[in-house]
PDB file of C-alpha atoms in Angstrom:
ATOM      1  CA  MET A   1       8.153  12.795 -13.555  1.00  0.00           C
ATOM      2  CA  LYS A   2       5.185  14.824 -14.706  1.00  0.00           C
ATOM      3  CA  THR A   3       3.868  18.201 -13.173  1.00  0.00           C
ATOM      4  CA  THR A   4       0.266  18.040 -11.753  1.00  0.00           C
ATOM      5  CA  ARG A   5      -0.122  21.530 -10.402  1.00  0.00           C
ATOM      6  CA  ARG A   6      -2.871  22.498 -12.794  1.00  0.00           C
ATOM      7  CA  ALA A   7      -5.081  19.497 -12.043  1.00  0.00           C
ATOM      8  CA  PHE A   8      -4.416  19.799  -8.312  1.00  0.00           C
ATOM      9  CA  ALA A   9      -5.163  23.378  -7.981  1.00  0.00           C
ATOM     10  CA  GLN A  10      -8.570  22.858  -9.843  1.00  0.00           C
ATOM     11  CA  VAL A  11      -9.731  20.323  -7.548  1.00  0.00           C
ATOM     12  CA  LEU A  12      -8.655  22.008  -4.378  1.00  0.00           C
ATOM     13  CA  GLY A  13      -9.745  25.451  -5.347  1.00  0.00           C
ATOM     14  CA  ALA A  14      -8.657  29.110  -5.178  1.00  0.00           C
ATOM     15  CA  GLY A  15      -7.526  28.799  -1.384  1.00  0.00           C
ATOM     16  CA  LEU A  16      -4.417  26.417  -2.095  1.00  0.00           C
ATOM     17  CA  LEU A  17      -3.835  28.283  -5.504  1.00  0.00           C
ATOM     18  CA  GLY A  18      -3.548  31.419  -3.753  1.00  0.00           C
ATOM     19  CA  GLY A  19      -0.913  30.131  -1.360  1.00  0.00           C
ATOM     20  CA  LEU A  20       1.022  28.656  -4.351  1.00  0.00           C
ATOM     21  CA  THR A  21       0.881  32.098  -5.940  1.00  0.00           C
ATOM     22  CA  GLY A  22       2.278  33.590  -2.959  1.00  0.00           C
ATOM     23  CA  LEU A  23       5.033  31.146  -2.969  1.00  0.00           C
ATOM     24  CA  ARG A  24       6.110  31.868  -6.299  1.00  0.00           C
ATOM     25  CA  CYS A  25       5.463  35.618  -6.744  1.00  0.00           C
ATOM     26  CA  GLY A  26       5.666  36.809  -3.149  1.00  0.00           C
ATOM     27  CA  LEU A  27       8.693  35.342  -1.602  1.00  0.00           C
ATOM     28  CA  SER A  28      10.691  38.714  -1.084  1.00  0.00           C
ATOM     29  CA  ALA A  29       7.940  40.817  -1.102  1.00  0.00           C
ATOM     30  CA  THR A  30       5.920  39.886   1.927  1.00  0.00           C
ATOM     31  CA  GLY A  31       6.455  37.770   4.980  1.00  0.00           C
ATOM     32  CA  GLY A  32       9.656  36.023   4.488  1.00  0.00           C
ATOM     33  CA  ARG A  33      13.097  35.468   2.943  1.00  0.00           C
ATOM     34  CA  SER A  34      13.027  33.404  -0.347  1.00  0.00           C
ATOM     35  CA  VAL A  35      15.146  30.129  -0.131  1.00  0.00           C
ATOM     36  CA  MET A  36      16.094  27.285  -2.446  1.00  0.00           C
ATOM     37  CA  PHE A  37      16.444  23.731  -1.063  1.00  0.00           C
ATOM     38  CA  HIS A  38      16.365  20.235  -2.134  1.00  0.00           C
ATOM     39  CA  MET A  39      13.490  17.935  -1.771  1.00  0.00           C
ATOM     40  CA  GLY A  40      14.275  14.086  -1.203  1.00  0.00           C
ATOM     41  CA  LEU A  41      12.605  10.663  -0.544  1.00  0.00           C
ATOM     42  CA  ARG A  42      13.848   8.070   1.889  1.00  0.00           C
ATOM     43  CA  ALA A  43      11.966   4.910   3.292  1.00  0.00           C
ATOM     44  CA  ALA A  44      11.942   4.886   7.104  1.00  0.00           C
ATOM     45  CA  ARG A  45      13.378   1.941   9.041  1.00  0.00           C
ATOM     46  CA  ALA A  46      11.106   0.670  11.809  1.00  0.00           C
ATOM     47  CA  PRO A  47      12.192   1.142  15.373  1.00  0.00           C
ATOM     48  CA  GLY A  48      15.244  -1.108  16.260  1.00  0.00           C
ATOM     49  CA  GLU A  49      15.282  -2.507  12.638  1.00  0.00           C
ATOM     50  CA  PRO A  50      18.636  -2.371  10.743  1.00  0.00           C
ATOM     51  CA  GLN A  51      17.145  -2.795   7.371  1.00  0.00           C
ATOM     52  CA  VAL A  52      14.168  -0.979   5.547  1.00  0.00           C
ATOM     53  CA  GLY A  53      10.995  -3.149   5.009  1.00  0.00           C
ATOM     54  CA  ARG A  54      11.703  -5.532   8.050  1.00  0.00           C
ATOM     55  CA  PHE A  55       9.403  -5.047  11.217  1.00  0.00           C
ATOM     56  CA  THR A  56       6.928  -6.945  13.458  1.00  0.00           C
ATOM     57  CA  THR A  57       3.412  -5.538  13.367  1.00  0.00           C
ATOM     58  CA  ASP A  58       1.098  -4.888  16.152  1.00  0.00           C
ATOM     59  CA  THR A  59      -0.859  -7.900  15.400  1.00  0.00           C
ATOM     60  CA  GLY A  60       2.439 -10.156  15.890  1.00  0.00           C
ATOM     61  CA  TRP A  61       3.135 -10.821  12.354  1.00  0.00           C
ATOM     62  CA  ARG A  62       6.939 -10.656  11.256  1.00  0.00           C
ATOM     63  CA  VAL A  63       6.903  -9.055   7.731  1.00  0.00           C
ATOM     64  CA  GLU A  64       9.729  -8.832   5.264  1.00  0.00           C
ATOM     65  CA  LEU A  65       8.992  -6.920   2.101  1.00  0.00           C
ATOM     66  CA  THR A  66      10.602  -7.873  -1.103  1.00  0.00           C
ATOM     67  CA  ALA A  67       9.176  -5.101  -3.286  1.00  0.00           C
ATOM     68  CA  ALA A  68       7.721  -1.868  -2.311  1.00  0.00           C
ATOM     69  CA  ARG A  69       6.997   1.033  -4.878  1.00  0.00           C
ATOM     70  CA  MET A  70       4.562   3.875  -4.929  1.00  0.00           C
ATOM     71  CA  LEU A  71       3.688   7.060  -6.665  1.00  0.00           C
ATOM     72  CA  LEU A  72       3.549  10.242  -4.670  1.00  0.00           C
ATOM     73  CA  GLY A  73       3.416  13.843  -5.166  1.00  0.00           C
ATOM     74  CA  PRO A  74       2.788  16.871  -5.137  1.00  0.00           C
ATOM     75  CA  ILE A  75       4.352  17.560  -1.769  1.00  0.00           C
ATOM     76  CA  TYR A  76       3.222  20.689   0.116  1.00  0.00           C
ATOM     77  CA  LEU A  77       5.103  22.039   3.336  1.00  0.00           C
ATOM     78  CA  PHE A  78       3.056  24.264   5.730  1.00  0.00           C
ATOM     79  CA  GLU A  79       3.840  26.777   8.464  1.00  0.00           C
ATOM     80  CA  ASN A  80       1.040  25.539  10.888  1.00  0.00           C
ATOM     81  CA  PRO A  81       1.291  22.582  13.177  1.00  0.00           C
ATOM     82  CA  SER A  82      -0.769  19.432  12.464  1.00  0.00           C
ATOM     83  CA  PRO A  83      -4.131  19.475  14.238  1.00  0.00           C
ATOM     84  CA  LEU A  84      -3.983  15.726  14.465  1.00  0.00           C
ATOM     85  CA  ALA A  85      -0.931  15.721  16.909  1.00  0.00           C
ATOM     86  CA  GLY A  86      -3.065  15.945  19.882  1.00  0.00           C
ATOM     87  CA  THR A  87      -4.021  12.912  21.939  1.00  0.00           C
ATOM     88  CA  THR A  88      -7.747  13.190  21.617  1.00  0.00           C
ATOM     89  CA  VAL A  89      -7.796  13.519  18.030  1.00  0.00           C
ATOM     90  CA  ARG A  90      -5.214  10.713  17.532  1.00  0.00           C
ATOM     91  CA  GLY A  91      -7.260   8.440  19.579  1.00  0.00           C
ATOM     92  CA  LEU A  92     -10.124   9.256  17.273  1.00  0.00           C
ATOM     93  CA  TRP A  93      -8.424   8.367  14.061  1.00  0.00           C
ATOM     94  CA  ARG A  94      -7.193   5.127  15.780  1.00  0.00           C
ATOM     95  CA  GLY A  95     -10.836   4.378  16.573  1.00  0.00           C
ATOM     96  CA  LEU A  96     -11.834   4.835  13.057  1.00  0.00           C
ATOM     97  CA  GLY A  97      -8.878   2.723  11.675  1.00  0.00           C
ATOM     98  CA  GLU A  98     -10.087  -0.051  13.710  1.00  0.00           C
ATOM     99  CA  LEU A  99     -13.478   0.164  11.964  1.00  0.00           C
ATOM    100  CA  LEU A 100     -11.693  -0.197   8.654  1.00  0.00           C
ATOM    101  CA  LEU A 101     -13.706   2.575   6.940  1.00  0.00           C
ATOM    102  CA  PRO A 102     -12.450   5.106   4.550  1.00  0.00           C
ATOM    103  CA  THR A 103     -12.223   8.554   5.766  1.00  0.00           C
ATOM    104  CA  ALA A 104     -12.546  11.875   4.080  1.00  0.00           C
ATOM    105  CA  HIS A 105     -11.717  15.524   5.366  1.00  0.00           C
ATOM    106  CA  ALA A 106     -13.475  18.795   4.526  1.00  0.00           C
ATOM    107  CA  HIS A 107     -11.724  21.021   2.084  1.00  0.00           C
ATOM    108  CA  ASP A 108     -11.624  23.739   4.764  1.00  0.00           C
ATOM    109  CA  THR A 109      -9.372  21.888   7.030  1.00  0.00           C
ATOM    110  CA  PHE A 110      -6.801  21.430   4.250  1.00  0.00           C
ATOM    111  CA  PHE A 111      -6.016  25.071   4.262  1.00  0.00           C
ATOM    112  CA  SER A 112      -5.418  25.140   8.197  1.00  0.00           C
ATOM    113  CA  GLY A 113      -1.839  24.661   7.387  1.00  0.00           C
ATOM    114  CA  GLY A 114      -1.382  28.479   6.836  1.00  0.00           C
ATOM    115  CA  ARG A 115       1.370  29.596   4.434  1.00  0.00           C
ATOM    116  CA  VAL A 116       3.008  27.157   1.985  1.00  0.00           C
ATOM    117  CA  LEU A 117       6.559  27.523   2.836  1.00  0.00           C
ATOM    118  CA  GLY A 118       7.783  24.962   0.219  1.00  0.00           C
ATOM    119  CA  GLU A 119       6.590  22.630  -2.516  1.00  0.00           C
ATOM    120  CA  TRP A 120       7.472  19.805  -4.999  1.00  0.00           C
ATOM    121  CA  ASP A 121       4.822  20.240  -7.587  1.00  0.00           C
ATOM    122  CA  ARG A 122       5.532  16.913  -9.378  1.00  0.00           C
ATOM    123  CA  GLU A 123       4.903  13.197  -9.186  1.00  0.00           C
ATOM    124  CA  VAL A 124       7.468  10.392  -8.674  1.00  0.00           C
ATOM    125  CA  VAL A 125       7.720   6.787  -8.478  1.00  0.00           C
ATOM    126  CA  PHE A 126       9.559   5.823  -5.478  1.00  0.00           C
ATOM    127  CA  ASP A 127      11.240   2.409  -4.795  1.00  0.00           C
ATOM    128  CA  LEU A 128      11.265   2.283  -1.034  1.00  0.00           C
ATOM    129  CA  LEU A 129      13.775  -0.655  -0.940  1.00  0.00           C
ATOM    130  CA  GLY A 130      16.052   0.514  -3.757  1.00  0.00           C
ATOM    131  CA  GLY A 131      19.417   2.073  -2.889  1.00  0.00           C
ATOM    132  CA  ASP A 132      19.736   0.212   0.400  1.00  0.00           C
ATOM    133  CA  GLY A 133      17.979   3.041   2.296  1.00  0.00           C
ATOM    134  CA  ALA A 134      19.692   5.831   0.447  1.00  0.00           C
ATOM    135  CA  THR A 135      18.067   9.105   0.095  1.00  0.00           C
ATOM    136  CA  GLN A 136      16.763   9.728  -3.554  1.00  0.00           C
ATOM    137  CA  VAL A 137      17.104  13.384  -4.191  1.00  0.00           C
ATOM    138  CA  LEU A 138      14.201  14.927  -6.568  1.00  0.00           C
ATOM    139  CA  GLY A 139      15.530  18.377  -7.225  1.00  0.00           C
ATOM    140  CA  ARG A 140      15.746  21.874  -6.113  1.00  0.00           C
ATOM    141  CA  SER A 141      12.421  23.702  -4.882  1.00  0.00           C
ATOM    142  CA  PRO A 142      11.825  27.451  -4.098  1.00  0.00           C
ATOM    143  CA  GLY A 143      10.634  28.093  -0.659  1.00  0.00           C
ATOM    144  CA  ILE A 144      10.326  30.676   2.201  1.00  0.00           C
ATOM    145  CA  ALA A 145      12.700  30.431   5.163  1.00  0.00           C
ATOM    146  CA  GLY A 146      10.958  29.389   8.326  1.00  0.00           C
ATOM    147  CA  GLU A 147       9.732  26.365  10.527  1.00  0.00           C
ATOM    148  CA  VAL A 148       7.843  23.627   8.542  1.00  0.00           C
ATOM    149  CA  ARG A 149       5.407  22.160  11.287  1.00  0.00           C
ATOM    150  CA  SER A 150       3.310  20.107   8.810  1.00  0.00           C
ATOM    151  CA  PHE A 151       3.069  18.839   5.286  1.00  0.00           C
ATOM    152  CA  SER A 152       0.816  17.090   2.793  1.00  0.00           C
ATOM    153  CA  LEU A 153       1.051  14.867  -0.313  1.00  0.00           C
ATOM    154  CA  LEU A 154      -1.065  13.037  -2.747  1.00  0.00           C
ATOM    155  CA  LEU A 155      -1.357   9.412  -3.756  1.00  0.00           C
ATOM    156  CA  GLN A 156      -2.572   9.197  -7.287  1.00  0.00           C
ATOM    157  CA  PRO A 157      -3.130   6.431 -10.030  1.00  0.00           C
ATOM    158  CA  ALA A 158       0.073   5.393 -11.658  1.00  0.00           C
ATOM    159  CA  SER A 159      -1.317   5.731 -15.103  1.00  0.00           C
ATOM    160  CA  VAL A 160      -0.699   9.369 -15.414  1.00  0.00           C
ATOM    161  CA  LEU A 161       3.029   8.868 -15.667  1.00  0.00           C
ATOM    162  CA  GLY A 162       2.721   6.359 -18.553  1.00  0.00           C
ATOM    163  CA  PRO A 163       5.782   4.072 -19.092  1.00  0.00           C
ATOM    164  CA  GLU A 164       7.592   5.867 -16.253  1.00  0.00           C
ATOM    165  CA  ALA A 165       5.288   3.708 -13.940  1.00  0.00           C
ATOM    166  CA  THR A 166       5.634   0.446 -15.539  1.00  0.00           C
ATOM    167  CA  SER A 167       6.782  -1.265 -12.353  1.00  0.00           C
ATOM    168  CA  LEU A 168       3.563  -0.482 -10.682  1.00  0.00           C
ATOM    169  CA  GLY A 169       1.223  -2.006 -13.331  1.00  0.00           C
ATOM    170  CA  GLY A 170      -1.214   1.042 -13.216  1.00  0.00           C
ATOM    171  CA  HIS A 171      -1.522   0.853  -9.445  1.00  0.00           C
ATOM    172  CA  SER A 172      -0.520   3.664  -7.006  1.00  0.00           C
ATOM    173  CA  VAL A 173       1.220   1.245  -4.600  1.00  0.00           C
ATOM    174  CA  VAL A 174       2.471  -2.193  -4.845  1.00  0.00           C
ATOM    175  CA  LEU A 175       3.959  -4.247  -1.893  1.00  0.00           C
ATOM    176  CA  GLU A 176       5.078  -7.755  -1.924  1.00  0.00           C
ATOM    177  CA  GLY A 177       6.603  -9.736   0.827  1.00  0.00           C
ATOM    178  CA  THR A 178       6.180 -12.538   3.415  1.00  0.00           C
ATOM    179  CA  ALA A 179       4.437 -12.272   6.669  1.00  0.00           C
ATOM    180  CA  SER A 180       5.223 -15.165   9.371  1.00  0.00           C
ATOM    181  CA  ARG A 181       3.757 -15.832  12.857  1.00  0.00           C
ATOM    182  CA  GLU A 182       4.439 -19.070  14.755  1.00  0.00           C
ATOM    183  CA  ALA A 183       4.301 -21.889  12.040  1.00  0.00           C
ATOM    184  CA  ARG A 184       2.257 -19.912   9.672  1.00  0.00           C
ATOM    185  CA  GLU A 185       3.841 -18.206   6.691  1.00  0.00           C
ATOM    186  CA  VAL A 186       1.920 -16.075   4.208  1.00  0.00           C
ATOM    187  CA  MET A 187       3.492 -14.700   0.808  1.00  0.00           C
ATOM    188  CA  PHE A 188       1.479 -11.820  -0.048  1.00  0.00           C
ATOM    189  CA  ARG A 189       0.949  -8.887  -2.868  1.00  0.00           C
ATOM    190  CA  VAL A 190      -0.943  -5.800  -2.258  1.00  0.00           C
ATOM    191  CA  GLU A 191      -1.924  -3.650  -5.117  1.00  0.00           C
ATOM    192  CA  LEU A 192      -3.626  -0.378  -3.821  1.00  0.00           C
ATOM    193  CA  ASP A 193      -5.211   2.319  -5.911  1.00  0.00           C
ATOM    194  CA  PHE A 194      -6.297   5.811  -4.965  1.00  0.00           C
ATOM    195  CA  PRO A 195      -8.520   7.204  -7.632  1.00  0.00           C
ATOM    196  CA  PRO A 196     -10.521  10.552  -7.437  1.00  0.00           C
ATOM    197  CA  PRO A 197     -12.179  12.210  -5.523  1.00  0.00           C
ATOM    198  CA  VAL A 198      -9.025  13.810  -3.795  1.00  0.00           C
ATOM    199  CA  GLU A 199     -10.204  13.225  -0.431  1.00  0.00           C
ATOM    200  CA  LEU A 200      -9.221   9.709  -0.892  1.00  0.00           C
ATOM    201  CA  GLN A 201      -5.840  10.499  -2.489  1.00  0.00           C
ATOM    202  CA  ARG A 202      -4.710  12.866  -0.021  1.00  0.00           C
ATOM    203  CA  VAL A 203      -2.326  12.412   2.989  1.00  0.00           C
ATOM    204  CA  GLU A 204      -2.808  15.721   5.047  1.00  0.00           C
ATOM    205  CA  PHE A 205      -1.706  17.187   8.273  1.00  0.00           C
ATOM    206  CA  VAL A 206       1.601  15.225   8.596  1.00  0.00           C
ATOM    207  CA  PRO A 207       3.456  16.394  11.677  1.00  0.00           C
ATOM    208  CA  SER A 208       7.036  17.897  10.909  1.00  0.00           C
ATOM    209  CA  GLN A 209       9.510  20.262  12.730  1.00  0.00           C
ATOM    210  CA  VAL A 210      12.134  21.338  10.292  1.00  0.00           C
ATOM    211  CA  GLU A 211      13.709  24.711   9.697  1.00  0.00           C
ATOM    212  CA  LEU A 212      13.558  25.436   6.060  1.00  0.00           C
ATOM    213  CA  ASP A 213      16.829  27.364   4.823  1.00  0.00           C
ATOM    214  CA  ASP A 214      18.994  27.567   1.859  1.00  0.00           C
ATOM    215  CA  ASP A 215      20.860  24.381   0.371  1.00  0.00           C
ATOM    216  CA  GLY A 216      19.408  21.740   2.822  1.00  0.00           C
ATOM    217  CA  LEU A 217      17.681  18.668   2.026  1.00  0.00           C
ATOM    218  CA  PHE A 218      14.072  18.113   3.106  1.00  0.00           C
ATOM    219  CA  ILE A 219      13.281  14.405   3.224  1.00  0.00           C
ATOM    220  CA  VAL A 220       9.757  13.191   3.103  1.00  0.00           C
ATOM    221  CA  GLU A 221      10.105   9.528   4.792  1.00  0.00           C
ATOM    222  CA  PRO A 222       7.487   6.802   3.974  1.00  0.00           C
ATOM    223  CA  ARG A 223       6.884   4.563   6.971  1.00  0.00           C
ATOM    224  CA  PRO A 224       6.140   1.066   5.620  1.00  0.00           C
ATOM    225  CA  HIS A 225       5.885  -0.363   9.061  1.00  0.00           C
ATOM    226  CA  ALA A 226       3.318   1.980  10.141  1.00  0.00           C
ATOM    227  CA  TRP A 227       1.231   0.939   7.046  1.00  0.00           C
ATOM    228  CA  PHE A 228       0.536  -2.652   8.291  1.00  0.00           C
ATOM    229  CA  SER A 229      -0.904  -1.718  11.603  1.00  0.00           C
ATOM    230  CA  GLY A 230      -3.869  -3.889  12.408  1.00  0.00           C
ATOM    231  CA  ALA A 231      -3.312  -6.152   9.423  1.00  0.00           C
ATOM    232  CA  LEU A 232      -4.719  -9.685   9.928  1.00  0.00           C
ATOM    233  CA  PHE A 233      -2.617 -12.022   7.530  1.00  0.00           C
ATOM    234  CA  GLU A 234      -4.619 -14.830   8.831  1.00  0.00           C
ATOM    235  CA  ARG A 235      -7.665 -13.841   7.164  1.00  0.00           C
ATOM    236  CA  LEU A 236      -5.970 -13.996   3.722  1.00  0.00           C
ATOM    237  CA  GLU A 237      -7.113 -17.167   1.870  1.00  0.00           C
ATOM    238  CA  VAL A 238      -3.731 -18.777   0.483  1.00  0.00           C
ATOM    239  CA  PRO A 239      -3.934 -20.724  -2.684  1.00  0.00           C
ATOM    240  CA  GLU A 240      -4.064 -24.301  -2.370  1.00  0.00           C
ATOM    241  CA  GLY A 241      -0.728 -25.781  -2.407  1.00  0.00           C
ATOM    242  CA  GLY A 242       0.842 -22.611  -1.272  1.00  0.00           C
ATOM    243  CA  GLY A 243       2.124 -19.679  -3.298  1.00  0.00           C
ATOM    244  CA  ARG A 244       1.630 -16.059  -3.291  1.00  0.00           C
ATOM    245  CA  VAL A 245      -1.855 -14.501  -2.507  1.00  0.00           C
ATOM    246  CA  THR A 246      -2.957 -11.198  -3.806  1.00  0.00           C
ATOM    247  CA  ALA A 247      -5.131  -9.548  -1.426  1.00  0.00           C
ATOM    248  CA  PRO A 248      -8.322  -8.445  -2.939  1.00  0.00           C
ATOM    249  CA  PRO A 249      -9.786  -5.146  -2.409  1.00  0.00           C
ATOM    250  CA  GLU A 250     -12.391  -6.622  -0.048  1.00  0.00           C
ATOM    251  CA  SER A 251      -9.942  -8.217   2.302  1.00  0.00           C
ATOM    252  CA  GLN A 252      -9.164  -6.879   5.731  1.00  0.00           C
ATOM    253  CA  VAL A 253      -5.389  -6.574   4.890  1.00  0.00           C
ATOM    254  CA  HIS A 254      -6.182  -4.508   1.881  1.00  0.00           C
ATOM    255  CA  ARG A 255      -8.604  -2.348   3.528  1.00  0.00           C
ATOM    256  CA  ALA A 256      -6.159  -1.715   6.637  1.00  0.00           C
ATOM    257  CA  LEU A 257      -3.402  -0.692   4.266  1.00  0.00           C
ATOM    258  CA  PHE A 258      -5.664   1.640   2.137  1.00  0.00           C
ATOM    259  CA  ILE A 259      -6.547   3.481   5.407  1.00  0.00           C
ATOM    260  CA  ASN A 260      -3.107   3.450   7.165  1.00  0.00           C
ATOM    261  CA  LEU A 261      -1.452   4.881   3.937  1.00  0.00           C
ATOM    262  CA  ARG A 262      -3.599   8.122   4.052  1.00  0.00           C
ATOM    263  CA  ARG A 263      -3.159   8.540   7.841  1.00  0.00           C
ATOM    264  CA  HIS A 264      -0.860  11.403   9.213  1.00  0.00           C
ATOM    265  CA  THR A 265       1.281   8.756  10.704  1.00  0.00           C
ATOM    266  CA  ALA A 266       2.078   7.109   7.397  1.00  0.00           C
ATOM    267  CA  PHE A 267       4.946   9.473   6.582  1.00  0.00           C
ATOM    268  CA  THR A 268       7.497  11.759   8.466  1.00  0.00           C
ATOM    269  CA  SER A 269      10.226  14.097   7.551  1.00  0.00           C
ATOM    270  CA  ALA A 270      13.741  15.056   8.218  1.00  0.00           C
ATOM    271  CA  TRP A 271      16.219  17.847   7.499  1.00  0.00           C
ATOM    272  CA  GLU A 272      19.915  17.315   6.600  1.00  0.00           C
ATOM    273  CA  PRO A 273      22.523  19.347   4.879  1.00  0.00           C
ATOM    274  CA  PHE A 274      22.664  18.682   1.204  1.00  0.00           C
ATOM    275  CA  ALA A 275      25.698  16.903  -0.010  1.00  0.00           C
ATOM    276  CA  PRO A 276      25.879  16.936  -4.033  1.00  0.00           C
TER     277      PRO A 276
END
């Protein structure tokens, strides 16, 4: 893993940098008790599914992932609730998704999270299917005791990690699996890239409801079943004679995943006691 604090702060500007300074330098001096907690990652199961990476999409395709790796981080935990939790705004985002057009957010809305209560300032390559759904503990982080109501993270090009990200082949996210519906079966591979600008890398305003305290484990949970919302596998051109198809960037499936991965519904969080 490699720290990216300097580059991230330079892009986002003094507003976020000030929040991070407060987190490191003013924990006990102003506005809160300092704590040390653990940060972790765990892939979320789809509702009613016993296994990670198996789900039925809203378009009726049964998907079974055989590979799912991604690069994510840094992660920031905020005190203010997500402004996207309301019904009206959620409906607006759904409409934008249906248009399958990339969206960007103004910098001033990013800072509406309020105080930064906790952070993981590094990147990590995460295998969503590894460990049979067990939590991958990243390490200890400083924080401020209080309720985390939202969080944000970045999706970045894997090249910044060098050989550590070999399994990604230089991409930010790699997904492989099989999608089936009725008598049709599509073996697919999707390679997603999230190059600059930061607006196309950032996942923000993710709702959370966690009481941050000492010695607990804050778990960020990617939700792969949510990423495939609206995906139309029937539009992929399967090679003659069968075989796996790599979804091109201009395909509907690729564009749907690119948008859905940056939605506030793409991730969730949990808080558990830390067991070494």
